[in-house]
Coordinates of C-alpha atoms in Angstrom, one line a residue:
M1196 CA -27.2 7.5 7.7
M1197 CA -24.9 9.4 4.8
K1198 CA -25.2 12.7 7.5
E1199 CA -23.6 10.2 10.0
I1200 CA -20.9 8.7 7.7
N1201 CA -19.9 12.1 6.4
A1202 CA -19.1 13.0 9.8
L1203 CA -17.2 9.5 10.6
K1204 CA -15.0 10.4 7.6
K1205 CA -14.1 13.9 8.5
A1206 CA -13.5 12.4 12.3
L1207 CA -10.9 9.5 10.6
A1208 CA -9.3 12.6 8.7
D1209 CA -8.6 14.8 11.6
A1210 CA -8.0 12.1 14.5
E1211 CA -4.2 12.4 15.6
T1212 CA -4.7 8.7 16.7
I1213 CA -7.5 5.9 16.5
L1214 CA -8.2 3.6 18.9
I1215 CA -10.1 0.6 17.6
G1216 CA -12.6 -1.4 19.7
A1217 CA -13.8 -4.5 17.9
G1218 CA -16.6 -7.1 19.0
A1219 CA -18.5 -9.9 17.4
G1220 CA -20.7 -8.1 15.1
L1221 CA -17.7 -6.9 13.2
S1222 CA -16.8 -10.3 12.4
T1223 CA -20.2 -11.5 11.7
A1224 CA -20.3 -8.1 9.1
A1225 CA -17.1 -9.8 7.6
G1226 CA -19.2 -13.2 6.8
Y1227 CA -18.4 -15.0 10.0
D1228 CA -21.9 -16.0 11.2
Y1229 CA -22.0 -18.3 14.1
A1230 CA -25.7 -19.5 13.2
G1231 CA -28.2 -20.1 10.2
A1232 CA -26.7 -21.6 6.8
R1233 CA -23.0 -21.1 7.9
F1234 CA -23.6 -23.1 10.6
L1235 CA -25.4 -25.8 8.9
K1236 CA -23.0 -25.8 6.0
Y1237 CA -20.1 -27.4 8.2
F1238 CA -21.9 -28.7 11.3
S1239 CA -25.5 -30.1 9.9
D1240 CA -24.2 -33.7 11.4
F1241 CA -23.2 -32.3 15.0
H1242 CA -27.1 -30.7 14.7
A1243 CA -28.8 -33.7 13.6
A1244 CA -26.9 -35.9 16.3
F1245 CA -26.7 -33.3 19.2
G1246 CA -29.4 -30.6 18.5
I1247 CA -26.8 -27.9 18.4
E1248 CA -28.4 -24.7 16.8
D1249 CA -24.9 -22.5 16.7
I1250 CA -21.4 -22.5 16.7
Y1251 CA -21.3 -20.6 20.2
S1252 CA -23.5 -22.8 21.9
G1253 CA -21.9 -25.8 20.5
G1254 CA -18.7 -24.7 22.3
F1255 CA -20.1 -25.6 25.7
Y1256 CA -22.0 -28.8 24.4
P1257 CA -21.4 -31.8 27.1
F1258 CA -19.7 -34.2 24.1
P1259 CA -19.8 -38.0 25.4
S1260 CA -15.8 -38.3 24.2
R1261 CA -12.8 -36.6 23.6
E1262 CA -12.9 -37.8 19.9
L1263 CA -16.3 -35.7 19.8
Y1264 CA -15.4 -32.9 21.7
W1265 CA -12.0 -32.3 19.1
G1266 CA -14.2 -33.3 16.2
W1267 CA -16.3 -30.4 17.0
W1268 CA -13.4 -28.4 18.0
S1269 CA -11.3 -28.8 15.1
R1270 CA -13.7 -28.1 12.7
S1271 CA -15.0 -24.9 14.5
I1272 CA -11.3 -23.6 14.9
Y1273 CA -10.7 -24.6 11.2
I1274 CA -13.4 -22.4 10.0
N1275 CA -13.1 -19.8 11.8
R1276 CA -9.4 -19.3 12.3
Y1277 CA -7.4 -20.9 9.4
A1278 CA -9.7 -21.1 6.6
P1279 CA -9.5 -18.0 4.1
L1280 CA -11.5 -14.8 5.2
S1281 CA -14.4 -14.4 3.6
G1282 CA -15.1 -11.1 2.2
D1283 CA -12.8 -7.8 2.3
T1284 CA -14.5 -6.2 5.4
Y1285 CA -11.4 -6.3 7.4
A1286 CA -9.0 -5.2 4.6
R1287 CA -11.1 -2.1 3.9
L1288 CA -10.7 -1.4 7.6
R1289 CA -6.9 -1.8 7.5
S1290 CA -7.2 0.5 4.2
L1291 CA -8.7 3.0 6.4
V1292 CA -6.4 3.2 8.9
R1293 CA -3.2 2.2 6.8
G1294 CA -0.4 5.2 7.9
R1295 CA -2.4 6.3 10.6
D1296 CA -1.1 5.5 14.6
Y1297 CA -3.8 3.3 15.6
F1298 CA -4.6 0.2 18.1
V1299 CA -6.8 -2.5 18.0
L1300 CA -8.5 -3.6 21.1
T1301 CA -11.1 -6.6 20.5
T1302 CA -12.8 -9.3 22.2
N1303 CA -12.7 -11.5 18.7
V1304 CA -10.7 -14.7 18.9
D1305 CA -10.6 -15.6 15.1
H1306 CA -7.0 -13.5 14.7
A1307 CA -8.8 -11.8 11.9
F1308 CA -7.3 -8.5 12.1
R1309 CA -3.7 -10.2 11.9
R1310 CA -4.8 -12.3 8.8
A1311 CA -6.0 -9.1 7.1
G1312 CA -2.7 -7.6 7.6
F1313 CA -2.8 -5.5 10.7
D1314 CA 0.5 -4.9 12.3
K1315 CA 0.7 -7.6 15.2
N1316 CA 2.3 -4.9 17.6
R1317 CA -0.8 -2.8 17.4
L1318 CA -3.6 -5.5 18.0
F1319 CA -4.6 -7.0 21.7
Y1320 CA -6.8 -9.9 21.7
T1321 CA -8.4 -9.8 25.4
Q1322 CA -10.3 -13.2 25.3
G1323 CA -8.0 -15.6 23.5
D1324 CA -7.6 -17.3 20.3
Y1325 CA -9.1 -19.6 18.3
G1326 CA -4.9 -20.9 17.3
L1327 CA -4.1 -21.3 20.7
W1328 CA -4.3 -24.5 23.4
Q1329 CA -3.4 -24.4 26.5
C1330 CA -3.4 -27.0 29.7
S1331 CA -7.0 -27.7 30.7
V1332 CA -5.7 -27.3 34.6
P1333 CA -3.8 -24.9 33.8
C1334 CA -0.5 -26.4 35.5
H1335 CA 1.5 -23.4 33.5
D1336 CA 1.0 -20.4 31.9
K1337 CA 2.2 -21.1 28.5
T1338 CA -0.1 -21.3 25.1
Y1339 CA 0.4 -23.7 22.3
D1340 CA 0.2 -23.1 18.8
N1341 CA -2.5 -25.6 17.2
E1342 CA -2.8 -25.2 13.4
E1343 CA -0.7 -28.3 12.4
A1344 CA -2.8 -30.5 14.9
V1345 CA -6.1 -28.7 13.7
R1346 CA -5.6 -29.3 10.4
K1347 CA -4.8 -32.9 11.1
M1348 CA -8.1 -33.4 13.1
V1349 CA -9.9 -31.7 10.3
E1350 CA -8.5 -34.1 7.6
T1351 CA -9.1 -37.3 9.2
Q1352 CA -11.8 -36.9 11.5
K1353 CA -14.7 -39.5 10.5
D1354 CA -18.6 -39.9 11.9
M1355 CA -17.6 -36.3 13.9
R1356 CA -14.8 -37.9 15.7
I1357 CA -11.0 -37.3 15.5
P1358 CA -8.3 -40.4 16.2
S1359 CA -7.9 -41.3 19.4
D1360 CA -4.3 -40.4 19.2
L1361 CA -4.6 -37.1 17.9
I1362 CA -6.2 -36.1 20.9
P1363 CA -3.9 -33.1 22.7
Y1364 CA -2.6 -33.6 26.3
C1365 CA -0.4 -31.1 28.2
P1366 CA 3.3 -31.9 27.5
R1367 CA 4.0 -30.9 31.2
C1368 CA 1.3 -32.5 33.5
G1369 CA -0.5 -35.1 31.1
K1370 CA -4.1 -33.4 31.6
P1371 CA -6.4 -32.7 28.8
M1372 CA -5.5 -29.6 26.8
S1373 CA -8.2 -27.0 26.0
M1374 CA -9.2 -24.0 24.1
N1375 CA -6.9 -20.9 25.0
L1376 CA -10.6 -18.8 25.3
R1377 CA -11.6 -16.7 28.2
S1378 CA -14.8 -18.8 29.7
D1379 CA -14.1 -19.2 33.3
S1380 CA -11.0 -18.5 35.5
T1381 CA -8.9 -21.3 34.0
F1382 CA -7.7 -19.0 30.7
V1383 CA -4.3 -18.5 30.6
E1384 CA -2.7 -14.9 30.1
D1385 CA 0.6 -16.0 28.6
E1386 CA 3.6 -13.9 28.0
G1387 CA 2.3 -13.0 24.6
W1388 CA -1.1 -11.6 25.9
H1389 CA 0.6 -9.6 28.9
R1390 CA 3.1 -7.8 26.2
A1391 CA 0.0 -7.0 24.1
S1392 CA -1.8 -5.5 27.1
E1393 CA 1.1 -3.4 28.1
R1394 CA 1.1 -2.1 24.7
C1395 CA -2.2 -1.2 24.4
G1396 CA -1.8 0.8 28.1
N1397 CA 1.2 2.1 26.9
F1398 CA -0.8 3.5 23.3
I1399 CA -3.5 4.9 25.5
A1400 CA -1.5 6.4 28.1
A1401 CA 1.0 8.0 25.3
H1402 CA -2.2 9.9 23.6
K1403 CA -4.8 10.2 26.2
N1404 CA -4.9 14.3 25.7
E1405 CA -4.9 14.0 22.0
N1406 CA -7.4 14.6 19.4
M1407 CA -8.3 10.7 19.5
L1408 CA -10.8 8.7 17.6
F1409 CA -12.3 6.0 19.6
L1410 CA -13.9 4.0 16.6
E1411 CA -16.2 1.0 18.6
L1412 CA -17.2 -1.5 15.7
G1413 CA -19.6 -4.2 16.8
V1414 CA -19.9 -4.4 20.2
G1415 CA -22.5 -5.6 21.8
S1416 CA -23.9 -5.7 25.4
N1417 CA -22.4 -9.2 26.5
T1418 CA -19.0 -7.5 28.2
P1419 CA -19.5 -3.9 28.0
G1420 CA -16.7 -3.7 30.3
I1421 CA -13.9 -4.6 28.1
I1422 CA -14.4 -2.1 25.3
K1423 CA -17.5 0.0 25.7
Y1424 CA -17.5 1.3 29.0
P1425 CA -14.1 2.4 29.0
F1426 CA -14.2 3.9 25.6
W1427 CA -17.2 6.2 26.9
R1428 CA -15.3 6.9 30.2
M1429 CA -12.1 7.8 28.1
C1430 CA -13.8 9.9 25.5
A1431 CA -15.4 12.1 28.7
D1432 CA -12.1 12.5 30.0
N1433 CA -10.8 13.8 27.1
P1434 CA -12.2 16.7 25.5
R1435 CA -10.6 17.0 22.3
S1436 CA -11.5 13.2 21.5
L1437 CA -14.4 11.9 19.4
Y1438 CA -16.3 8.2 20.0
A1439 CA -17.7 6.6 16.5
C1440 CA -20.0 3.8 16.9
I1441 CA -21.1 1.5 14.2
N1442 CA -23.7 -1.4 15.2
Y1443 CA -26.6 -2.9 13.7
G1444 CA -29.7 -2.1 16.5
E1445 CA -27.3 -1.3 19.2
A1446 CA -25.8 1.9 18.4
F1447 CA -25.8 4.5 20.9
C1448 CA -23.8 6.6 23.8
P1449 CA -24.4 8.2 27.1
D1450 CA -25.9 11.8 27.3
E1451 CA -22.3 13.0 28.7
I1452 CA -20.6 12.6 25.3
R1453 CA -23.7 12.9 23.0
E1454 CA -22.3 15.8 21.2
R1455 CA -18.9 14.4 20.7
S1456 CA -20.2 11.1 19.1
I1457 CA -21.2 9.7 15.6
C1458 CA -23.9 6.5 16.1
I1459 CA -24.6 4.7 13.3
D1460 CA -26.8 1.8 13.4
G1461 CA -26.2 0.3 10.2
D1462 CA -24.2 -2.9 8.9
I1463 CA -20.2 -2.3 9.5
A1464 CA -19.3 -3.7 6.1
S1465 CA -21.5 -1.4 4.2
V1466 CA -20.5 1.4 6.5
L1467 CA -16.8 0.6 5.9
N1468 CA -17.5 0.0 1.9
A1469 CA -19.2 3.7 2.0
L1470 CA -16.1 5.3 3.7
E1471 CA -13.5 3.5 0.9
K1472 CA -15.7 5.2 -1.9
M1473 CA -15.3 8.6 -0.4
R1474 CA -11.9 8.7 -0.4

């Protein structure tokens, strides 16, 4: 593995621009595990009452009341969006690209990049943000910051339920609010989403012929059309570019770009730590 890590170190140093593509594996490496001990630490009561096995599947559970629904979601939002970042994985990544011309395209919704100090104008969260609510209909394309309400829900919930007067409703149509997460056709792409999408597109267009490093971190096979496949295609189209992938158990690339690829099958946190020590 050290051969590949050394190659990645050189690629990071030589690249004129860096496009980071980040999936769930990066946040898992940073300590945001959705199952196991972390899940039971925060959701043992929901596990006992409803048989929920992990944080992801719990988000789709048909809770019998809005009080329970928001009891679950407020706790999930808080630990994954507002609680202090665990570990320094994101900070190490930021250190590696500090002062560089980079952009981040991510399917993660925990806002960890921004909380770790990445430039908000260099981030595009394609799948939403735990920190935003939207109308569940939706009757309009606007999102709402939820931090104050979520903290109050967490502080006042009892027996997994929030007080009924804290249930959020759309300020325009009065229907229940929902998470601004892309799970179906109701997902709201608000003004901020479109601005970030435009910045991402402009970055790629401006640097498409440069010595660019496509750095893919923890992107699995659930949504390969957002990051993985576009990275492969863009790398194939630009002979000056390199593709690097760090993914535990899923580090691979197509034959067409194999000679310009660095695939590291390993823990992202450990690899970033090694890279930082080599600087």
